[in-house]
Short mmCIF file of C-alpha atoms and ligand atoms in Angstrom, two decimals:
data_model
loop_
_atom_site.label_atom_id
_atom_site.label_comp_id
_atom_site.label_asym_id
_atom_site.label_seq_id
_atom_site.Cartn_x
_atom_site.Cartn_y
_atom_site.Cartn_z
CA MET A 746 41.96 -26.50 125.29
CA ILE A 747 39.13 -27.36 122.99
CA ASP A 748 37.54 -24.05 123.96
CA GLN A 749 40.77 -22.25 123.22
CA LEU A 750 40.95 -23.83 119.77
CA GLU A 751 37.38 -22.92 119.03
CA ALA A 752 38.03 -19.35 120.12
CA ILE A 753 40.99 -19.16 117.72
CA HIS A 754 38.82 -20.57 114.95
CA GLN A 755 36.11 -18.03 115.66
CA ASP A 756 38.65 -15.20 115.81
CA ALA A 757 39.95 -16.24 112.40
CA LEU A 758 36.46 -16.42 110.95
CA ASN A 759 35.76 -12.92 112.24
CA THR A 760 38.88 -11.33 110.82
CA ILE A 761 39.57 -13.10 107.54
CA ALA A 762 37.38 -10.63 105.66
CA ASP A 763 39.69 -7.82 106.80
CA ALA A 764 42.53 -9.33 104.74
CA ALA A 765 41.86 -7.01 101.82
CA ASP A 766 45.15 -7.45 99.97
CA ASP A 767 48.12 -9.79 99.73
CA ALA A 768 50.05 -8.09 102.55
CA ALA A 769 47.07 -8.16 104.96
CA LEU A 770 46.47 -11.82 104.13
CA GLU A 771 50.09 -12.63 104.86
CA SER A 772 49.84 -10.89 108.29
CA PHE A 773 46.71 -12.92 108.96
CA ARG A 774 48.53 -16.13 108.11
CA ILE A 775 51.46 -15.22 110.35
CA ARG A 776 49.15 -14.21 113.18
CA PHE A 777 47.43 -17.59 113.30
CA LEU A 778 49.65 -20.11 111.54
CA GLY A 779 53.14 -18.58 111.77
CA LYS A 780 55.85 -20.00 114.02
CA LYS A 781 54.65 -17.80 116.87
CA GLY A 782 51.04 -17.72 115.68
CA THR A 783 48.18 -18.29 118.07
CA LEU A 784 47.36 -21.72 116.74
CA THR A 785 50.99 -22.83 116.82
CA GLN A 786 51.25 -21.66 120.39
CA ALA A 787 48.03 -23.39 121.35
CA ALA A 788 49.35 -26.59 119.78
CA ALA A 789 52.25 -26.50 122.23
CA GLY A 790 49.60 -27.04 124.95
CA MET A 791 49.11 -30.61 123.66
CA ARG A 792 51.95 -31.55 126.00
CA ASP A 793 49.72 -30.96 129.04
CA VAL A 794 46.60 -32.73 127.74
CA SER A 795 45.83 -35.98 129.50
CA LYS A 796 46.34 -39.22 127.67
CA GLU A 797 42.65 -40.02 127.27
CA ASP A 798 41.79 -36.53 125.97
CA LYS A 799 44.70 -36.40 123.52
CA PRO A 800 42.90 -38.06 120.53
CA LYS A 801 39.93 -35.71 120.80
CA VAL A 802 41.97 -32.56 121.31
CA GLY A 803 44.43 -33.63 118.60
CA GLN A 804 41.57 -34.11 116.18
CA LYS A 805 40.19 -30.67 117.03
CA LEU A 806 43.61 -29.11 116.54
CA ASN A 807 43.88 -30.70 113.10
CA GLU A 808 40.40 -29.55 112.14
CA VAL A 809 41.12 -25.98 113.13
CA ARG A 810 44.51 -25.97 111.39
CA GLN A 811 42.86 -27.38 108.29
CA ALA A 812 40.11 -24.79 108.43
CA LEU A 813 42.54 -21.91 108.83
CA THR A 814 44.77 -23.15 106.01
CA SER A 815 41.81 -23.41 103.63
CA MET A 816 40.64 -20.00 104.73
CA VAL A 817 43.99 -18.48 103.71
CA GLU A 818 44.01 -20.38 100.39
CA ASP A 819 40.44 -19.45 99.54
CA ARG A 820 41.06 -15.82 100.40
CA ALA A 821 44.18 -15.78 98.20
CA ALA A 822 42.14 -17.15 95.29
CA GLU A 823 39.49 -14.50 95.89
CA LEU A 824 42.09 -11.74 95.83
CA ILE A 825 43.48 -13.02 92.49
CA ALA A 826 39.99 -13.23 91.04
CA ALA A 827 39.26 -9.69 92.17
CA LYS A 828 42.50 -8.45 90.61
CA ASP A 829 41.66 -10.22 87.30
CA ALA A 830 38.17 -8.79 87.33
CA ALA A 831 39.54 -5.29 87.85
CA ALA A 832 42.00 -5.75 84.98
CA ALA A 833 39.26 -7.00 82.66
CA LYS A 834 36.75 -4.36 83.75
CA ASP A 835 36.82 -2.45 80.45
CA THR A 836 37.14 -5.50 78.25
CA ASP A 837 34.12 -6.84 76.46
CA VAL A 838 34.73 -10.56 76.75
CA THR A 839 31.73 -11.28 74.54
CA LEU A 840 33.46 -9.77 71.48
CA PRO A 841 34.47 -12.41 68.92
CA GLY A 842 38.21 -13.23 68.98
CA ARG A 843 40.59 -11.70 66.50
CA ARG A 844 42.09 -14.30 64.20
CA PRO A 845 45.91 -14.13 64.23
CA GLN A 846 47.21 -12.98 60.84
CA PRO A 847 49.19 -15.74 59.20
CA ALA A 848 52.56 -14.39 58.07
CA ALA A 849 54.92 -15.46 55.33
CA LEU A 850 58.08 -14.35 53.57
CA HIS A 851 57.84 -11.59 50.97
CA PRO A 852 57.66 -12.99 47.41
CA LEU A 853 61.04 -11.47 46.62
CA THR A 854 62.57 -13.21 49.62
CA GLN A 855 60.90 -16.46 48.62
CA MET A 856 62.42 -16.10 45.16
CA MET A 857 65.84 -15.30 46.56
CA ASP A 858 65.68 -18.33 48.84
CA ARG A 859 64.87 -20.60 45.92
CA GLY A 860 67.82 -19.27 43.93
CA ILE A 861 70.20 -19.51 46.87
CA LYS A 862 69.07 -23.05 47.65
CA ALA A 863 69.61 -24.27 44.10
CA LEU A 864 73.04 -22.62 43.84
CA ARG A 865 74.20 -23.80 47.23
CA GLN A 866 73.41 -27.33 46.15
CA MET A 867 75.87 -26.72 43.32
CA GLY A 868 78.59 -25.63 45.76
CA PHE A 869 78.21 -21.84 45.75
CA ALA A 870 78.80 -19.95 49.00
CA LEU A 871 77.23 -16.64 49.95
CA ALA A 872 79.27 -13.45 49.58
CA SER A 873 78.41 -9.80 50.08
CA GLY A 874 79.75 -6.30 49.54
CA PRO A 875 78.79 -2.68 50.23
CA GLU A 876 75.99 -0.92 48.40
CA VAL A 877 77.86 2.39 48.55
CA GLU A 878 80.74 1.56 46.25
CA THR A 879 83.84 3.03 44.72
CA GLU A 880 83.99 3.64 40.98
CA PHE A 881 86.93 1.27 40.98
CA HIS A 882 84.96 -1.73 42.28
CA CYS A 883 81.83 -0.98 40.30
CA PHE A 884 83.45 -0.09 36.97
CA ASP A 885 87.23 0.22 36.57
CA ALA A 886 88.08 -3.20 37.93
CA LEU A 887 85.35 -4.63 35.75
CA ASN A 888 86.96 -3.42 32.54
CA THR A 889 84.34 -0.71 32.12
CA PRO A 890 85.89 2.35 30.50
CA GLU A 891 85.39 5.94 31.66
CA ASP A 892 83.05 6.72 28.75
CA HIS A 893 80.78 3.67 29.16
CA PRO A 894 77.10 4.75 29.29
CA ALA A 895 76.51 2.91 32.59
CA ARG A 896 78.91 5.37 34.25
CA ASN A 897 76.88 8.33 33.09
CA GLU A 898 75.44 10.60 35.77
CA LYS A 899 72.09 10.13 34.11
CA ASP A 900 72.15 6.42 34.93
CA THR A 901 74.06 6.21 38.19
CA PHE A 902 73.59 7.77 41.62
CA TYR A 903 76.86 9.49 42.57
CA PHE A 904 77.81 10.99 45.91
CA ASN A 905 79.82 14.21 45.97
CA ASP A 906 82.91 12.39 47.20
CA GLY A 907 83.03 10.15 44.14
CA HIS A 908 81.35 7.12 45.73
CA LEU A 909 78.23 5.76 44.10
CA LEU A 910 75.32 3.43 44.72
CA ARG A 911 76.38 0.22 43.05
CA THR A 912 74.64 -0.23 39.71
CA HIS A 913 75.02 -3.99 39.87
CA THR A 914 76.19 -6.68 42.26
CA SER A 915 79.16 -7.40 40.00
CA SER A 916 81.29 -5.27 42.32
CA VAL A 917 81.15 -8.20 44.75
CA GLN A 918 83.06 -10.25 42.16
CA VAL A 919 85.96 -7.82 42.51
CA ARG A 920 85.80 -7.68 46.30
CA THR A 921 85.71 -11.46 46.57
CA MET A 922 88.69 -11.96 44.27
CA GLU A 923 90.65 -9.24 46.08
CA THR A 924 90.31 -11.09 49.37
CA GLN A 925 90.03 -14.79 48.51
CA ALA A 926 92.33 -17.08 46.58
CA PRO A 927 90.97 -19.25 43.78
CA PRO A 928 89.16 -21.59 43.41
CA ILE A 929 86.10 -19.58 44.41
CA ARG A 930 82.44 -20.20 43.84
CA VAL A 931 80.21 -17.47 45.29
CA ILE A 932 76.80 -15.92 44.93
CA ALA A 933 75.96 -12.42 46.10
CA PRO A 934 72.31 -11.44 46.35
CA GLY A 935 71.64 -7.78 47.11
CA SER A 936 70.35 -4.39 46.07
CA ALA A 937 71.51 -2.45 43.02
CA TYR A 938 70.57 1.11 42.06
CA ARG A 939 69.95 2.85 38.77
CA ARG A 940 68.45 6.21 37.91
CA ASP A 941 65.54 4.68 36.06
CA GLU A 942 62.22 6.35 35.47
CA ILE A 943 59.83 4.48 37.78
CA ASP A 944 57.09 2.56 35.99
CA ALA A 945 55.49 -0.89 35.98
CA THR A 946 58.78 -2.63 35.19
CA HIS A 947 61.39 -0.26 36.67
CA LEU A 948 62.32 0.97 40.11
CA SER A 949 65.43 2.90 41.05
CA VAL A 950 66.43 0.07 43.36
CA PHE A 951 66.17 -3.59 42.53
CA THR A 952 67.59 -6.90 43.66
CA GLN A 953 70.22 -8.83 41.81
CA MET A 954 71.94 -12.10 42.41
CA GLU A 955 75.51 -12.26 41.21
CA GLY A 956 77.39 -15.50 40.68
CA LEU A 957 81.09 -16.10 40.15
CA TYR A 958 83.06 -19.27 39.67
CA VAL A 959 86.83 -19.12 39.17
CA ALA A 960 89.14 -22.12 39.05
CA GLU A 961 91.75 -23.68 36.84
CA ASP A 962 89.58 -25.09 34.15
CA VAL A 963 86.15 -23.50 34.11
CA ASN A 964 84.55 -23.50 30.69
CA LEU A 965 81.45 -22.37 28.89
CA GLY A 966 79.85 -25.79 29.37
CA ASP A 967 80.06 -25.29 33.15
CA LEU A 968 78.36 -21.93 32.77
CA LYS A 969 75.54 -23.27 30.65
CA GLY A 970 75.01 -26.34 32.81
CA THR A 971 74.94 -24.34 36.03
CA LEU A 972 72.46 -21.77 34.79
CA GLU A 973 70.20 -24.29 33.06
CA ARG A 974 70.11 -26.21 36.29
CA LEU A 975 69.36 -23.06 38.28
CA PHE A 976 66.44 -21.94 36.14
CA GLN A 977 65.02 -25.42 35.87
CA ALA A 978 65.19 -25.72 39.67
CA ILE A 979 63.16 -22.53 39.92
CA PHE A 980 60.74 -22.84 37.01
CA GLY A 981 60.51 -26.61 36.49
CA PRO A 982 62.77 -29.27 34.96
CA LYS A 983 61.41 -28.96 31.43
CA THR A 984 61.83 -25.18 31.12
CA PRO A 985 63.74 -24.36 27.89
CA VAL A 986 66.78 -22.10 28.48
CA ARG A 987 68.53 -20.20 25.68
CA PHE A 988 71.80 -18.25 25.54
CA ARG A 989 71.98 -15.28 23.20
CA PRO A 990 75.31 -13.58 22.40
CA HIS A 991 75.51 -10.16 24.05
CA PHE A 992 78.11 -7.73 25.36
CA PHE A 993 79.28 -6.94 28.88
CA PRO A 994 82.59 -5.18 29.47
CA PHE A 995 83.67 -7.71 32.10
CA THR A 996 82.89 -10.98 30.33
CA GLU A 997 83.96 -12.39 27.00
CA PRO A 998 82.11 -14.09 25.44
CA SER A 999 78.93 -12.70 27.00
CA PHE A 1000 75.35 -13.86 26.80
CA GLU A 1001 71.87 -12.94 27.77
CA ILE A 1002 69.77 -15.79 29.01
CA ASP A 1003 66.14 -16.29 28.08
CA ILE A 1004 63.76 -18.88 29.42
CA GLN A 1005 60.65 -20.00 27.63
CA LEU A 1006 57.48 -19.84 29.64
CA GLN A 1007 53.86 -20.15 28.84
CA PRO A 1008 51.80 -17.59 30.75
CA LYS A 1009 48.28 -18.89 31.40
CA GLY A 1010 46.12 -18.76 28.27
CA GLN A 1011 48.95 -17.38 26.11
CA ALA A 1012 51.39 -18.77 23.56
CA PRO A 1013 54.81 -19.72 24.99
CA ARG A 1014 57.32 -16.89 24.80
CA TRP A 1015 60.99 -16.26 25.52
CA ILE A 1016 61.69 -13.98 28.45
CA GLU A 1017 65.09 -12.42 29.11
CA ILE A 1018 66.14 -12.99 32.69
CA ALA A 1019 69.89 -12.79 33.18
CA GLY A 1020 73.29 -11.76 31.85
CA CYS A 1021 76.36 -13.94 31.98
CA GLY A 1022 79.69 -14.76 30.40
CA MET A 1023 83.25 -15.97 30.84
CA VAL A 1024 85.27 -13.60 33.01
CA ASP A 1025 87.29 -11.27 30.75
CA PRO A 1026 91.08 -11.77 31.10
CA ASN A 1027 91.39 -8.01 31.61
CA VAL A 1028 89.39 -8.37 34.83
CA PHE A 1029 91.79 -11.06 36.09
CA ALA A 1030 94.78 -8.89 35.13
CA GLN A 1031 93.34 -6.00 37.13
CA ILE A 1032 92.76 -8.26 40.13
CA CYS A 1033 96.40 -9.44 39.97
CA GLU A 1034 97.49 -5.82 40.01
CA SER A 1035 95.28 -4.98 43.00
CA ARG A 1036 96.38 -8.05 44.95
CA GLY A 1037 100.02 -7.72 43.98
CA ASP A 1038 100.29 -11.44 43.18
CA ASP A 1039 99.53 -13.71 40.26
CA LEU A 1040 96.94 -16.07 41.78
CA TYR A 1041 94.42 -14.82 39.22
CA ASP A 1042 96.86 -14.92 36.30
CA PRO A 1043 94.56 -15.11 33.25
CA ASP A 1044 96.84 -17.81 31.83
CA LYS A 1045 96.18 -19.97 34.89
CA VAL A 1046 92.54 -19.46 35.82
CA THR A 1047 89.29 -19.10 33.98
CA GLY A 1048 85.83 -18.37 35.29
CA PHE A 1049 82.26 -17.50 34.61
CA ALA A 1050 79.95 -14.89 36.08
CA PHE A 1051 76.25 -14.23 35.92
CA GLY A 1052 73.77 -11.73 37.25
CA LEU A 1053 70.03 -11.98 37.46
CA GLY A 1054 67.26 -9.67 38.52
CA LEU A 1055 65.13 -11.22 41.22
CA GLU A 1056 62.12 -8.91 40.84
CA ARG A 1057 61.88 -10.05 37.25
CA LEU A 1058 61.92 -13.71 38.28
CA ALA A 1059 59.27 -13.17 40.96
CA MET A 1060 57.06 -11.27 38.53
CA ILE A 1061 57.26 -14.08 36.01
CA MET A 1062 56.80 -16.79 38.60
CA TRP A 1063 53.63 -15.35 40.10
CA GLY A 1064 52.33 -13.31 37.16
CA ILE A 1065 52.83 -9.98 38.98
CA PRO A 1066 52.12 -7.25 36.40
CA ASP A 1067 53.61 -4.26 38.24
CA ILE A 1068 57.00 -4.19 39.96
CA ARG A 1069 55.79 -1.45 42.33
CA TRP A 1070 53.50 -3.93 44.04
CA LEU A 1071 56.65 -5.54 45.43
CA ILE A 1072 57.48 -2.46 47.51
CA GLU A 1073 54.08 -1.01 48.37
CA ASN A 1074 53.37 -3.42 51.24
CA ASP A 1075 49.70 -3.62 50.35
CA GLN A 1076 48.33 -6.43 52.50
CA ARG A 1077 45.82 -7.45 49.84
CA PHE A 1078 48.73 -8.20 47.54
CA LEU A 1079 51.10 -9.73 50.10
CA HIS A 1080 48.44 -12.03 51.53
CA GLN A 1081 48.40 -14.02 48.33
CA PHE A 1082 51.85 -15.36 49.14
CA VAL A 1083 50.97 -16.82 52.54
N1 LIG B 355 76.13 -6.96 35.89
C1 LIG B 355 75.33 -7.25 34.72
C2 LIG B 355 74.09 -6.33 34.75
O1 LIG B 355 73.78 -5.79 35.78
C3 LIG B 355 74.91 -8.68 34.68
C4 LIG B 355 76.05 -9.61 34.53
C5 LIG B 355 76.66 -10.16 35.64
C6 LIG B 355 76.54 -9.95 33.28
C7 LIG B 355 77.74 -11.02 35.48
C8 LIG B 355 77.59 -10.79 33.11
C9 LIG B 355 78.18 -11.33 34.22
O2 LIG B 355 73.40 -6.20 33.78
#
């Protein structure tokens, strides 16, 4: 039997090199080590070996089984190595590695996140509305008369069917009040479109963040406190904030907000960054009419609204001199915000 085992071993040694791929190797394994394989069959002969020969023959059987098993494993490893080598044939592994490019959020997104974070801490929830709007939601419901300059074709992108690209996010105020009962406290960041001549401070699309708070007893102090807090959260707790009387059709009184900043190496100066005001009672009256109820009765609720341009804030924050850099996707520019 020892001879038989040695013959099997020799046979395996002679044929292992023929196992040129995974399938051939598997046939090899089955031929010798499978349930009906030659070695398995030979092992059955142990039954007939005499008692005194058993240890020797048993040892031989184990050796041969061990040898054949390693042969199969080694061959499998060789086949994998050969496959890897073929795959890497055209690759120059001596080339230096390519450093992965660190990525980060776009400065405008970073700015938006800061604003959203500060306002959420003050209890504002996110709201949104369509960018292709009706004249009603963009203007009429916001107390903006037919002859207001903002409605001019020179300033606004109109579609032939009377829809338009919203000129501000204030339309989300209307949509929110149409569908939600007071009290509401929402912010709506998003794109707005105007037919501006494109230059270093104007694009025809920009990003606004609208805010609206309506409840039973909202007053001007709430408005000032909220916005002071917002801008100090973004630009630092000591940043001076000033409210200048202004006019918007949908708020009364209305203000523009300036913050005082000191650009590096320059004298401090006031920079206009947002519009705001107390929601005009005419807006509430229009909402009541649209809803067909009196939840927004101007005698019962008051509110404030604000809108800020996020490009402007980002430009101030990082000293970006040209708004176009924010949309050009020039890596040399964007990499500074990683
Ligand atoms: N919608 C105004 C604009 O785009 C900003 C604004 C929002 C003013 C809310 C007052 C209240 O200029």
